[in-house]
C-alpha atoms as one frame of an Amber mdcrd trajectory, in Angstrom:
protein
  54.631 108.679 101.563  54.045 109.718 105.147  56.751 110.396 107.688  56.392
 110.763 111.433  58.272 112.590 114.147  58.247 111.172 117.629  59.712 113.264
 120.419  59.818 112.497 124.099  61.204 114.293 127.107  61.938 112.268 130.259
  62.947 114.304 133.288  64.557 112.174 135.994  63.332 113.026 139.443  64.540
 112.065 142.889  62.785 109.506 145.029  59.441 110.483 146.586  58.804 113.010
 143.804  56.482 112.738 140.886  57.977 112.002 137.481  56.860 114.087 134.545
  56.832 112.636 131.005  55.411 113.916 127.778  55.266 111.981 124.518  54.094
 113.325 121.194  53.911 111.753 117.743  53.493 113.823 114.594  52.836 112.586
 111.057  53.463 114.672 107.975  53.772 114.085 104.218  57.266 113.866 102.722
  58.093 114.874  99.170  59.823 112.085  97.292  62.154 112.244  94.361  60.124
 111.359  91.214  63.209 109.806  89.644  63.325 107.260  92.461  59.626 106.503
  92.668  58.631 102.866  93.272  56.780 102.840  89.915  60.088 102.869  88.040
  61.455 100.008  90.147  58.566  97.586  90.619  60.833  94.909  92.082  61.733
  97.116  95.036  59.373  97.600  97.939  58.588 101.161  99.032  60.884 102.521
 101.709  59.435 102.686 105.250  58.361 105.897 106.922  61.164 108.269 107.807
  61.715 108.360 111.548  63.339 111.546 112.866  63.883 111.476 116.602  65.224
 114.887 117.508  64.253 118.021 119.307  63.912 121.516 117.947  67.524 122.405
 118.702  68.864 119.266 117.024  66.723 119.870 113.937  67.915 123.481 113.725
  71.559 122.382 113.968  71.040 119.727 111.337  69.411 122.216 108.956  72.421
 124.531 109.369  74.769 121.610 108.666  72.885 120.695 105.497  72.984 124.341
 104.358  76.767 124.464 104.820  77.184 121.173 102.960  75.032 122.513 100.131
  77.271 125.576  99.823  80.382 123.366  99.619  78.940 121.044  96.976  77.654
 123.990  94.956  81.098 125.607  95.018  82.795 122.346  93.987  80.302 121.975
  91.153  81.065 125.462  89.818  84.833 124.911  90.085  84.592 121.603  88.219
  82.376 123.201  85.559  84.906 125.989  85.000  87.811 123.545  84.734  86.048
 120.961  82.583  85.500 123.508  79.819  89.218 124.046  79.390  89.966 120.325
  79.708  87.298 119.553  77.126  88.775 121.992  74.639  92.234 120.465  75.180
  90.874 116.998  74.415  89.080 118.084  71.266  92.074 120.067  69.982  94.521
 117.242  70.706  92.663 114.424  68.969  93.218 115.426  65.304  97.000 115.776
  65.821  97.419 112.463  67.609  95.245 110.573  65.118  97.118 112.015  62.124
 100.471 111.257  63.745  99.434 107.658  64.409  98.358 107.245  60.788 101.664
 108.596  59.452 103.716 106.444  61.824 101.868 103.284  60.874 102.344 104.066
  57.168 106.083 104.566  57.664 106.255 101.421  59.779 104.465  99.469  57.065
 106.962 100.648  54.447 109.835  99.719  56.756 108.477  96.210  57.323 107.988
  95.671  53.584 111.648  96.554  53.051 112.776  94.222  55.880 114.026  97.078
  58.058 114.341  96.154  61.726 112.954  98.693  64.184 112.890  97.822  67.901
 109.579  99.501  68.742 107.736  97.732  65.914 108.925  94.195  66.626 105.987
  92.016  67.567 107.362  89.464  70.013 105.544  86.540  71.625 103.760  88.149
  74.541 104.953  86.757  77.869 104.783  89.907  79.990 102.529  92.946  79.624
 102.874  96.402  81.168  99.640  98.203  82.038  99.762 101.983  82.406  96.694
 102.737  84.558  95.618 106.397  84.660  93.426 107.392  87.617  92.587 110.637
  89.392  94.353 112.383  92.258  91.177 113.233  94.190  87.856 111.694  95.092
  84.288 113.036  95.185  83.868 112.235  91.478  81.321 109.435  91.522  82.495
 106.092  90.172  85.258 107.486  87.975  88.220 105.935  89.793  86.402 102.689
  90.553  85.507 102.181  86.883  89.067 102.482  85.564  90.494 100.366  88.413
  87.887  97.705  87.740  88.824  97.750  84.054  92.479  97.245  84.968  91.643
  94.399  87.360  89.610  92.617  84.706  92.510  92.909  82.271  95.008  91.658
  84.862  92.836  88.620  85.632  92.407  87.917  81.928  96.164  87.979  81.352
  96.803  85.737  84.343  94.294  83.190  83.053  96.255  83.060  79.796  99.489
  82.532  81.686 100.882  86.008  80.924 102.656  88.012  83.596 101.560  91.583
  84.231 103.259  94.665  85.661 101.441  97.909  86.481 102.633 101.495  86.026
 100.180 103.506  88.131  99.483 107.180  87.394  97.403 109.101  89.944  97.118
 109.078  93.729  93.969 106.955  93.835  95.508 104.240  91.692  98.774 104.401
  93.639  96.957 103.917  96.933  94.981 100.986  95.545  97.757  99.031  93.817
 100.208  99.601  96.670  97.877  97.580  98.919  97.654  94.651  96.519 100.325
  92.003  96.936  99.244  89.901  93.949  99.980  92.652  91.389 103.522  93.752
  90.599 103.876  97.540  90.521 106.821  98.907  88.553 106.355 102.600  89.340
 103.859 104.975  90.950 103.602 108.436  89.403 101.620 111.373  90.785 100.425
 114.384  88.847 102.088 117.625  89.805  99.938 120.340  88.243  96.323 121.285
  87.708  96.388 120.273  84.033  98.556 117.572  82.388 101.764 118.786  80.757
 104.208 117.327  78.274 106.774 117.056  81.055 104.561 114.674  83.025 103.912
 112.636  79.885 107.656 112.503  79.219 108.303 110.843  82.602 105.792 108.084
  81.841 107.051 107.687  78.267 110.675 107.239  79.406 109.692 104.493  81.823
 107.549 102.704  79.218 110.285 103.031  76.573 112.913 101.515  78.855 110.658
  98.600  79.797 109.903  97.713  76.169 113.366  98.223  74.661 115.059  96.202
  77.414 112.556  93.400  76.643 111.321  93.339  80.224 107.825  93.504  78.732
 106.594  92.420  75.312 103.578  94.703  75.134 102.492  98.008  76.675  98.827
  98.834  77.131  97.277 102.092  78.274  94.214 101.930  80.551  92.424 105.259
  80.877  88.969 106.824  80.768  87.968 108.131  77.363  85.984 111.368  77.424
  82.776 111.069  75.381  80.610 113.872  76.747  79.830 115.669  79.971  77.478
 112.865  80.969  79.372 109.861  79.625  82.914 108.495  79.816  84.173 105.007
  79.004  87.257 103.252  80.412  89.229 101.822  77.475  92.391  99.809  76.856
  94.711 101.135  74.166  97.768  99.262  72.838 100.716 101.635  73.001 103.638
  99.398  71.989 104.540  97.726  69.696 103.366  99.565  66.607 100.839  97.540
  64.657 100.210  97.426  60.942  96.765  98.949  61.374  96.448 102.711  61.160
  93.992 103.062  64.031  94.222 103.094  67.821  92.579  99.835  68.835  91.834
  98.109  72.102  92.638  94.509  72.940  89.592  93.296  71.013  90.584  95.184
  67.844  87.864  97.807  68.242  88.872 101.341  67.326  88.875 103.766  70.247
  89.458 106.881  68.155  86.501 109.202  67.685  85.900 109.527  63.938  82.724
 111.590  64.549  83.114 113.059  67.979  79.874 114.269  69.541  80.690 116.726
  72.277  78.635 118.731  74.763  79.823 122.255  75.450  79.054 124.192  78.607
  77.378 127.552  78.080  75.753 130.118  80.330  72.098 130.946  79.774  69.972
 133.208  81.963  72.730 133.224  84.572  72.772 129.425  84.866  74.853 126.642
  83.395  73.374 124.943  80.350  74.585 122.344  77.880  74.367 122.515  74.117
  75.225 119.762  71.653  77.776 120.174  68.904  79.321 117.725  66.446  82.970
 117.878  65.498  83.991 116.021  62.360  87.393 114.343  62.424  88.826 113.383
  59.061  90.757 110.165  58.609  94.385 110.646  57.555  94.980 109.258  54.084
  98.588 108.388  53.173  99.415 107.437  49.594 101.126 104.033  49.321 103.322
 105.455  46.528 104.913 108.056  48.784 108.710 107.904  48.873 110.852 109.095
  51.769 114.148 110.840  51.163 115.578 109.788  54.528 115.901 106.311  55.924
 112.568 105.149  57.483 114.445 104.083  60.610 115.733 107.627  61.126 112.247
 109.022  60.642 110.815 106.544  63.132 113.602 107.271  65.638 112.769 110.973
  65.429 108.984 110.530  65.614 108.661 107.776  68.214 109.298 110.067  71.236
 106.670 112.426  69.861 104.302 109.493  69.374 104.707 108.226  72.936 104.413
 111.692  74.461 101.328 112.603  72.422  99.504 109.341  73.183 100.209 109.501
  76.908  99.397 113.217  77.083  96.138 112.555  75.275  95.267 109.815  77.774
  96.015 112.172  80.675  93.866 114.907  79.151  90.974 112.560  78.437  91.173
 111.163  81.964  91.186 114.649  83.521  88.207 115.778  81.436  86.282 112.633
  82.409  87.160 113.138  86.080  85.997 116.759  86.105  82.780 115.908  84.272
  82.099 113.091  86.743  82.830 115.391  89.695  80.530 118.072  88.313  77.722
 115.519  87.935  78.335 114.070  91.413  78.355 117.493  93.080  75.215 118.472
  91.190  73.428 115.378  92.516  74.766 116.066  96.015  73.451 119.633  95.849
  70.016 118.440  94.738  69.925 115.891  97.551  70.921 118.570 100.057  68.059
 120.786  98.871  65.544 117.956  99.254  66.895 117.017 102.678  66.748 120.635
 103.811  63.104 120.845 102.736  62.225 117.689 104.662  64.053 118.862 107.764
  62.423 122.294 107.544  58.971 120.698 107.406  59.864 118.522 110.383  61.209
 121.530 112.294  58.111 123.645 111.619  55.736 120.874 112.658  57.755 120.161
 115.797  57.787 123.834 116.722  54.044 124.108 116.077  53.384 121.020 118.174
  55.396 122.441 121.046  53.532 125.747 120.876  50.208 123.912 120.772  51.190
 121.816 123.773  52.164 124.881 125.781  48.870 126.572 124.933  46.955 123.489
 126.043  48.851 123.437 129.331  48.071 127.131 129.924  44.380 126.598 129.167
  44.264 123.506 131.382  45.923 125.415 134.229  43.480 128.297 133.843  40.541
 125.924 133.890  41.911 124.218 136.998  42.272 127.549 138.803  38.800 128.557
 137.735  37.343 125.310 139.051  38.921 125.778 142.476
């Protein structure tokens, strides 16, 4: 692809004086990103030639601006990479506990239902009103992370409305709070903002208390958790997880009955190699909890469920917060990496344009000097 630089200087002059104008046009090759070449997208027409209309001073200022932006994006990338490692380890360490706890709770709940024991949090009522706990991020500059989870929540809200089911939203995160507060067609029960750098059990407790009160008071018949599940550093999926009531199945399932728990979790771990960040692949096996159906409980199952339900709610919500944070940091690291690469390419293009403009100006001045010398020699 060929780009061109066209520069012109027009010096206004008073009446009865000669006007001086100079116009120059320079063409130069531009390096293109091979990942965005027209060969990969045959349906798209090649982009037109890049037109940069600026002088030497403007080009120099723009190069300095791009350099400063590159430093900022590089710093944000390194900060996100340092934080995502800790968030990733928290997600991986939390999953076995939460999955085992869910399996035990469902086994106890199954025994209680077989013995006709009434437990409020396991009563499956006709669904007339659903509470959606939507977990988003507190900051931007993370690609399409926030948009993906908000879009997932909107699709679920529209689906419930088409079935004639009312919906109430419990928003977690500043981005989700700002979005749902502007929508008049969605009822918002509560907006919660994260207070620390990493999710804590105290923050999960606040959300769990609100969800517990909504379900026990029968204001809602079902509670669903909408968050972004962390798969790897380059992939994250927004999922919907049924939080209440407890189902007979011993797995965490979405609204379509598909398990969202990672039975064989494939993770990517950040490492440092030759002074640079690199990614290596590891597989972490997660065993399914197996509970014997012949197990007998010394205490009443209702007492056991009453003691374990707060732990269940806190662990599930804390896991969702941790998965969402890890996905947000991984998305921010990827976005800042792409921004840094784009800044490097833009700086190269501007540097080429600056050098050619400077060379053209020098050449023009030399030609004027030679022309003036020849004119003097001719006289």
